[in-house]
Amino acid sequence: MSPNTPSADKPYDHLQIETKWIDAWSADPALYRALDDGSKPRYYVLEMFPYPSGRLHMGHVRNYSIGDTLSRYLWMRGFDVLHPIGWDAFGMPAENAAIKNKMHPRDWTLSNIAAMRQQLVRMGFSYDWAREVTTCLPDYYKWNQWFFLKMYERGLAYRRMGKVNWCPDCATVLANEQVEEGRCWRCSSVVEKRELEQWSLKITHYADELLAETYTSLEKGWPERVLTMQRNWIGKSDGAVVDFTYAVTGEKIRIFTTRIDTIYGATCLILAPEHPLVARLLTGDAYTPVQAMIGEVNKQQEPGVEVDKQGLFTDHYAVNPFNGEQVPIWVGNFVLLGYGTGAIMAVPAHDERDFEFCRKYAIPVRPVIRPVDGPLAAEPGMKAAFGEYGVVENSGAWSGLASAEARKQMAAHAEAHGFGNAATTFRIQDWGVSRQRYWGTPIPMIHCRAKCGTVPVPYEQLPVELPYNVEFTGKGRSPLANIPEFVNVACPRCGAPAERETDTMDTFVDSSWYFFRYTDPQNPALPFDPAKAQPWFPINQYIGGVTHAILHLIYSRFWTKVIRDIGMTTSNEPVTNLFTQGMVQLGGKAMSKSRGNVVDPDDMVRKYGADTCRLFALFAAPPERDMEWSEASVQGQYRFLSRVYRFVTRNAAKARALEGTSGAADRQALRKLHQTLQKITADFDNRWHFNTSIAALMELMNTLEKHEAGLTGAAAAEVLEKLCLMLHPFAPFISQEIWCVELGREGQLIRQPWPEANADLAREEGAEVPIQVNGKLRAKMVVPFGTAKEELERLAQAEEKIKPWIEGKQIVKIVCVPDKLVNIVVKG
């Protein structure tokens, strides 16, 4: 048989191929290990680690396929790649599952980890399993406790009594960030407010820095959507605090305002329903409507969420310290106790929200700011608030001043007379980390009733381990409180009988610093060695869901700043570039177990193979957009891989022979090959349009099959080699099989250099010129570059596909752009 004669192609047996290479890769633990020796440029690729719920879903497959594809490409480009994985293994779902299934949460979690680890391996993801971390094991959560003690020493961890968000179904406290439209982020139960003593972390200490860096170091590498969400959540407001006085007792009612220049236009005070003064102003039956309002307040926890504004007059008054005027005190369901001071002055003439409220309740509207180039608004008759800066009027000594100058002078006046001052407030509140559940990191504090009060557990006694034998009810106080041998200890300072803290830490503590532990996961003396971690930070590329924008992604930034301030990193931020992938949907809704619309990847892998699943996850939509699950599209990817495999097996013998004389088929095939290589390289380096990269590979296959019969051995050898290398980041199993078995090459593809495109070979021999008739595309023609206008016009009119559109019609004009376009304008 001549080497130019295609051999019989082989069928694509995905199970045989993938099983073989899984075994081979698993037998080589160093295959995906970072060298970590400075011999190559470093690149840290990280996907948000999974919660071990028991099974992967297609959302996981998409997330991890994106990171794995990038990692393999970077290895081939000569980078030393750190690509680790671990398990976000604490949290309420495990404890709830233990209650439901009568299984210990540790056993439930570790069995799920074993199953999910096997799934990740089966997908061929290039993780360094030697760096695996599991947050529910003592060798990890010991360091949660270590960091907590460090924060306690610096005044960043503290205990306070206050109103907290309480989920009655999960039976635990929630941070503000975990309340979504008044409901628990985990189970969707309506959140209540309770007075509890709890531990908090002082994230507000870094509020200015957290906000500022969204405009500087993060602005180029993070999605604007995430930055906007964080800016809104941090919610910095520059203004002033002013003390009105309760007219009956003279006690202060402190308000915060960003527009002290409008204070002469204040026509009422509005208190949050939970403001401590409200319960004294409204007693008995009069307080009942306030209780209903408190439920509405929880809905304000999400940025941008509005409620129907409701108010209640208390029949009491407060005194404005600037003009001595008495203004009525109201209660409003839209005022938040945790934002500002829990009390606002309403200036309806100059704030749209206040305008709507005061119009609704017939509260006077008093304009005191006029436009710079216009008159003061007349009242009655105002149709909307004037919220811009302007010139102050009807405001005593400050009348005639520009708003900006009046703000400065009026704040200074308030400070000089002892009833206010310039101030800055933030919407973000300190992070409440106490949870009244078992399955979390024990808070390493001890309460000495004798004389010492609350004292930290000594470092040498860490970790404070979770006891195994626990009764789970899911209700009331933490299960740890019912274990005397855990609770009862000696005070580490005075030796007197004392009690351990029985709250555990919020699960988001575990994920706030895990990426540092990956750099030194076996360290028994420290969370990580700073010298080992620093070369990898900040993380080059982080990949995960936008749902964590104001949870994990703020907490991890905060934790990194704490780590910096205790001298363990020089990085201000944990992540340089953040990519938020879209959701996988079925029937227009995100896949989830609760909706019952989850597609099991294991079934798809058995049916079509891991390579096919990966290609589908990358091809169905641009990676930042949501994608709809379609088994028909999965089948299409399987057919494509089958075409690739059959093409290779038909031409492998020809490629080995390297015989034949180059001709037109070679030129066409090699041109398309190098054009595809240029495009895929640009997609990786510039924009991550993996869907268009895969589409380019499909177009390449169309060209190769078209010219297959005329390919020489030398051209076939180059085509098969570069096709295999380009395919590898997307479909590692089939490409590795082709490399070793069909092409007879040695070594792992991940260690092969990425091919360089030849610009000369990629260059077209001529220009492909569209031919339009009356602006509509009717044909294309290929002409030598630089063909003159007159010749282009002649060729266009002679094109067979064009003749039916112009015959018998008057040619009005021909628009011709050499190498670009011919448009024939006709009538009749």
Tab-separated table of N, CA and C in Angstrom, residues 117-210:
chain	number	residue	atom	x	y	z
A	117	ARG	N	-13.194	13.024	44.742
A	117	ARG	CA	-11.804	12.959	44.293
A	117	ARG	C	-11.681	12.011	43.101
A	118	GLN	N	-12.343	10.872	43.211
A	118	GLN	CA	-12.305	9.902	42.119
A	118	GLN	C	-12.907	10.493	40.839
A	119	GLN	N	-13.981	11.272	40.979
A	119	GLN	CA	-14.581	11.912	39.814
A	119	GLN	C	-13.633	12.914	39.173
A	120	LEU	N	-12.944	13.707	39.985
A	120	LEU	CA	-12.010	14.691	39.445
A	120	LEU	C	-10.858	14.013	38.702
A	121	VAL	N	-10.370	12.922	39.279
A	121	VAL	CA	-9.305	12.163	38.613
A	121	VAL	C	-9.819	11.624	37.289
A	122	ARG	N	-11.038	11.105	37.294
A	122	ARG	CA	-11.607	10.517	36.064
A	122	ARG	C	-11.769	11.559	34.966
A	123	MET	N	-11.985	12.809	35.347
A	123	MET	CA	-12.118	13.871	34.351
A	123	MET	C	-10.776	14.287	33.766
A	124	GLY	N	-9.689	13.794	34.352
A	124	GLY	CA	-8.371	14.120	33.828
A	124	GLY	C	-7.859	15.483	34.219
A	125	PHE	N	-8.399	16.079	35.292
A	125	PHE	CA	-7.952	17.403	35.719
A	125	PHE	C	-6.540	17.321	36.295
A	126	SER	N	-5.728	18.293	35.938
A	126	SER	CA	-4.290	18.230	36.203
A	126	SER	C	-3.935	18.803	37.569
A	127	TYR	N	-4.434	18.202	38.634
A	127	TYR	CA	-4.180	18.690	39.981
A	127	TYR	C	-2.966	18.010	40.598
A	128	ASP	N	-2.265	18.788	41.407
A	128	ASP	CA	-1.177	18.227	42.218
A	128	ASP	C	-1.806	17.742	43.519
A	129	TRP	N	-2.114	16.441	43.567
A	129	TRP	CA	-2.824	15.891	44.720
A	129	TRP	C	-1.968	15.868	45.976
A	130	ALA	N	-0.654	16.054	45.834
A	130	ALA	CA	0.199	16.123	47.028
A	130	ALA	C	-0.074	17.388	47.837
A	131	ARG	N	-0.742	18.373	47.223
A	131	ARG	CA	-1.042	19.631	47.921
A	131	ARG	C	-2.489	19.693	48.414
A	132	GLU	N	-3.228	18.618	48.308
A	132	GLU	CA	-4.636	18.583	48.704
A	132	GLU	C	-4.809	19.015	50.158
A	133	VAL	N	-5.798	19.878	50.411
A	133	VAL	CA	-6.144	20.268	51.778
A	133	VAL	C	-7.613	19.954	52.022
A	134	THR	N	-7.920	19.592	53.260
A	134	THR	CA	-9.285	19.278	53.674
A	134	THR	C	-9.561	20.085	54.930
A	135	THR	N	-10.461	21.032	54.844
A	135	THR	CA	-10.588	22.021	55.913
A	135	THR	C	-11.183	21.465	57.200
A	136	CYS	N	-11.814	20.280	57.150
A	136	CYS	CA	-12.420	19.735	58.369
A	136	CYS	C	-11.452	18.878	59.174
A	137	LEU	N	-10.211	18.746	58.720
A	137	LEU	CA	-9.224	17.959	59.457
A	137	LEU	C	-8.420	18.870	60.389
A	138	PRO	N	-8.035	18.351	61.545
A	138	PRO	CA	-7.333	19.199	62.532
A	138	PRO	C	-6.058	19.833	62.013
A	139	ASP	N	-5.358	19.172	61.089
A	139	ASP	CA	-4.108	19.755	60.605
A	139	ASP	C	-4.353	20.998	59.754
A	140	TYR	N	-5.601	21.248	59.371
A	140	TYR	CA	-5.951	22.497	58.697
A	140	TYR	C	-6.608	23.468	59.666
A	141	TYR	N	-7.667	23.019	60.352
A	141	TYR	CA	-8.403	23.999	61.160
A	141	TYR	C	-7.640	24.447	62.400
A	142	LYS	N	-6.557	23.741	62.736
A	142	LYS	CA	-5.649	24.263	63.773
A	142	LYS	C	-5.213	25.679	63.420
A	143	TRP	N	-5.000	25.911	62.121
A	143	TRP	CA	-4.470	27.216	61.705
A	143	TRP	C	-5.570	28.264	61.601
A	144	ASN	N	-6.837	27.842	61.406
A	144	ASN	CA	-7.938	28.794	61.600
A	144	ASN	C	-7.882	29.367	63.010
A	145	GLN	N	-7.665	28.482	63.978
A	145	GLN	CA	-7.597	28.898	65.381
A	145	GLN	C	-6.378	29.773	65.632
A	146	TRP	N	-5.276	29.426	65.010
A	146	TRP	CA	-4.033	30.199	65.154
A	146	TRP	C	-4.252	31.628	64.652
A	147	PHE	N	-4.863	31.758	63.480
A	147	PHE	CA	-5.143	33.094	62.947
A	147	PHE	C	-6.126	33.846	63.840
A	148	PHE	N	-7.115	33.148	64.387
A	148	PHE	CA	-8.086	33.793	65.273
A	148	PHE	C	-7.370	34.395	66.479
A	149	LEU	N	-6.448	33.644	67.062
A	149	LEU	CA	-5.711	34.157	68.219
A	149	LEU	C	-4.851	35.359	67.838
A	150	LYS	N	-4.250	35.302	66.651
A	150	LYS	CA	-3.469	36.448	66.188
A	150	LYS	C	-4.360	37.690	66.048
A	151	MET	N	-5.551	37.493	65.532
A	151	MET	CA	-6.481	38.618	65.404
A	151	MET	C	-6.934	39.110	66.777
A	152	TYR	N	-7.146	38.185	67.700
A	152	TYR	CA	-7.542	38.568	69.058
A	152	TYR	C	-6.461	39.440	69.696
A	153	GLU	N	-5.217	39.065	69.497
A	153	GLU	CA	-4.107	39.839	70.052
A	153	GLU	C	-4.071	41.259	69.469
A	154	ARG	N	-4.504	41.403	68.233
A	154	ARG	CA	-4.454	42.702	67.553
A	154	ARG	C	-5.769	43.480	67.674
A	155	GLY	N	-6.715	42.947	68.449
A	155	GLY	CA	-7.999	43.622	68.616
A	155	GLY	C	-8.933	43.450	67.439
A	156	LEU	N	-8.623	42.520	66.548
A	156	LEU	CA	-9.463	42.298	65.374
A	156	LEU	C	-10.509	41.218	65.602
A	157	ALA	N	-10.364	40.427	66.652
A	157	ALA	CA	-11.380	39.443	67.043
A	157	ALA	C	-11.891	39.848	68.415
A	158	TYR	N	-13.190	39.989	68.539
A	158	TYR	CA	-13.740	40.459	69.802
A	158	TYR	C	-15.146	39.880	69.979
A	159	ARG	N	-15.613	39.906	71.229
A	159	ARG	CA	-16.929	39.377	71.578
A	159	ARG	C	-17.846	40.543	71.938
A	160	ARG	N	-19.066	40.480	71.446
A	160	ARG	CA	-19.986	41.583	71.700
A	160	ARG	C	-21.410	41.046	71.821
A	161	MET	N	-22.219	41.809	72.522
A	161	MET	CA	-23.647	41.529	72.601
A	161	MET	C	-24.344	42.448	71.603
A	162	GLY	N	-25.219	41.888	70.823
A	162	GLY	CA	-25.931	42.719	69.866
A	162	GLY	C	-26.947	41.925	69.091
A	163	LYS	N	-27.717	42.622	68.291
A	163	LYS	CA	-28.714	41.973	67.458
A	163	LYS	C	-28.016	41.293	66.283
A	164	VAL	N	-28.417	40.073	66.040
A	164	VAL	CA	-27.798	39.288	64.986
A	164	VAL	C	-28.881	38.713	64.092
A	165	ASN	N	-28.468	38.293	62.907
A	165	ASN	CA	-29.364	37.588	61.997
A	165	ASN	C	-29.434	36.124	62.424
A	166	TRP	N	-30.634	35.629	62.637
A	166	TRP	CA	-30.813	34.258	63.119
A	166	TRP	C	-31.682	33.478	62.139
A	167	CYS	N	-31.136	32.345	61.652
A	167	CYS	CA	-31.923	31.458	60.802
A	167	CYS	C	-32.581	30.404	61.687
A	168	PRO	N	-33.900	30.376	61.771
A	168	PRO	CA	-34.552	29.415	62.669
A	168	PRO	C	-34.415	27.972	62.202
A	169	ASP	N	-34.305	27.731	60.905
A	169	ASP	CA	-34.169	26.362	60.413
A	169	ASP	C	-32.749	25.835	60.586
A	170	CYS	N	-31.756	26.671	60.263
A	170	CYS	CA	-30.364	26.250	60.456
A	170	CYS	C	-29.935	26.395	61.913
A	171	ALA	N	-30.747	27.097	62.710
A	171	ALA	CA	-30.486	27.295	64.134
A	171	ALA	C	-29.108	27.880	64.383
A	172	THR	N	-28.805	28.954	63.665
A	172	THR	CA	-27.513	29.586	63.848
A	172	THR	C	-27.554	31.028	63.374
A	173	VAL	N	-26.519	31.768	63.766
A	173	VAL	CA	-26.343	33.155	63.354
A	173	VAL	C	-25.851	33.191	61.906
A	174	LEU	N	-26.241	34.253	61.199
A	174	LEU	CA	-25.758	34.504	59.850
A	174	LEU	C	-25.104	35.879	59.802
A	175	ALA	N	-24.027	35.994	59.051
A	175	ALA	CA	-23.454	37.311	58.787
A	175	ALA	C	-24.393	38.081	57.865
A	176	ASN	N	-24.278	39.418	57.858
A	176	ASN	CA	-25.117	40.224	56.968
A	176	ASN	C	-24.984	39.770	55.527
A	177	GLU	N	-23.759	39.401	55.133
A	177	GLU	CA	-23.527	38.981	53.754
A	177	GLU	C	-24.239	37.681	53.409
A	178	GLN	N	-24.687	36.935	54.442
A	178	GLN	CA	-25.347	35.651	54.212
A	178	GLN	C	-26.869	35.764	54.256
A	179	VAL	N	-27.351	36.993	54.302
A	179	VAL	CA	-28.800	37.243	54.259
A	179	VAL	C	-29.130	37.801	52.886
A	180	GLU	N	-29.974	37.101	52.150
A	180	GLU	CA	-30.327	37.499	50.795
A	180	GLU	C	-31.820	37.808	50.746
A	181	GLU	N	-32.121	39.100	50.588
A	181	GLU	CA	-33.513	39.557	50.555
A	181	GLU	C	-34.298	39.051	51.763
A	182	GLY	N	-33.664	39.129	52.922
A	182	GLY	CA	-34.330	38.768	54.160
A	182	GLY	C	-34.377	37.284	54.449
A	183	ARG	N	-33.679	36.493	53.622
A	183	ARG	CA	-33.722	35.037	53.793
A	183	ARG	C	-32.317	34.459	53.910
A	184	CYS	N	-32.247	33.279	54.525
A	184	CYS	CA	-30.969	32.582	54.706
A	184	CYS	C	-30.389	32.196	53.351
A	185	TRP	N	-29.115	32.493	53.137
A	185	TRP	CA	-28.454	32.180	51.877
A	185	TRP	C	-28.396	30.680	51.622
A	186	ARG	N	-28.485	29.886	52.692
A	186	ARG	CA	-28.333	28.438	52.548
A	186	ARG	C	-29.677	27.727	52.362
A	187	CYS	N	-30.680	28.082	53.183
A	187	CYS	CA	-31.931	27.318	53.160
A	187	CYS	C	-33.150	28.145	52.794
A	188	SER	N	-32.976	29.469	52.607
A	188	SER	CA	-34.044	30.385	52.187
A	188	SER	C	-35.105	30.633	53.257
A	189	SER	N	-34.856	30.244	54.497
A	189	SER	CA	-35.798	30.563	55.565
A	189	SER	C	-35.766	32.063	55.863
A	190	VAL	N	-36.916	32.593	56.320
A	190	VAL	CA	-36.976	34.003	56.699
A	190	VAL	C	-36.099	34.230	57.930
A	191	VAL	N	-35.215	35.215	57.852
A	191	VAL	CA	-34.251	35.487	58.917
A	191	VAL	C	-34.906	36.346	59.990
A	192	GLU	N	-34.594	36.013	61.250
A	192	GLU	CA	-35.083	36.779	62.387
A	192	GLU	C	-33.934	37.585	62.984
A	193	LYS	N	-34.276	38.548	63.848
A	193	LYS	CA	-33.280	39.287	64.618
A	193	LYS	C	-33.313	38.808	66.064
A	194	ARG	N	-32.134	38.490	66.608
A	194	ARG	CA	-32.047	38.069	68.000
A	194	ARG	C	-30.900	38.798	68.691
A	195	GLU	N	-31.020	38.941	69.977
A	195	GLU	CA	-29.972	39.543	70.793
A	195	GLU	C	-29.093	38.415	71.315
A	196	LEU	N	-27.847	38.361	70.830
A	196	LEU	CA	-26.933	37.285	71.235
A	196	LEU	C	-25.533	37.844	71.435
A	197	GLU	N	-24.775	37.141	72.266
A	197	GLU	CA	-23.357	37.448	72.396
A	197	GLU	C	-22.614	36.589	71.388
A	198	GLN	N	-21.754	37.205	70.618
A	198	GLN	CA	-21.077	36.449	69.566
A	198	GLN	C	-19.702	37.048	69.291
A	199	TRP	N	-18.884	36.245	68.618
A	199	TRP	CA	-17.549	36.677	68.216
A	199	TRP	C	-17.619	37.309	66.827
A	200	SER	N	-16.883	38.388	66.681
A	200	SER	CA	-16.836	39.092	65.403
A	200	SER	C	-15.394	39.385	65.027
A	201	LEU	N	-15.158	39.519	63.726
A	201	LEU	CA	-13.858	39.921	63.207
A	201	LEU	C	-13.987	41.327	62.624
A	202	LYS	N	-13.022	42.166	62.934
A	202	LYS	CA	-13.136	43.591	62.632
A	202	LYS	C	-12.730	43.887	61.189
A	203	ILE	N	-13.556	43.436	60.275
A	203	ILE	CA	-13.298	43.681	58.858
A	203	ILE	C	-13.386	45.169	58.534
A	204	THR	N	-14.149	45.916	59.355
A	204	THR	CA	-14.278	47.358	59.122
A	204	THR	C	-12.954	48.090	59.308
A	205	HIS	N	-12.002	47.483	60.016
A	205	HIS	CA	-10.682	48.090	60.185
A	205	HIS	C	-10.017	48.309	58.831
A	206	TYR	N	-10.381	47.473	57.850
A	206	TYR	CA	-9.774	47.544	56.522
A	206	TYR	C	-10.743	48.078	55.474
A	207	ALA	N	-11.875	48.650	55.911
A	207	ALA	CA	-12.907	49.045	54.952
A	207	ALA	C	-12.386	50.030	53.916
A	208	ASP	N	-11.637	51.046	54.362
A	208	ASP	CA	-11.110	52.033	53.419
A	208	ASP	C	-10.210	51.370	52.385
A	209	GLU	N	-9.323	50.499	52.850
A	209	GLU	CA	-8.388	49.843	51.943
A	209	GLU	C	-9.111	48.879	51.007
A	210	LEU	N	-10.061	48.133	51.542
A	210	LEU	CA	-10.834	47.205	50.710
A	210	LEU	C	-11.549	47.949	49.595
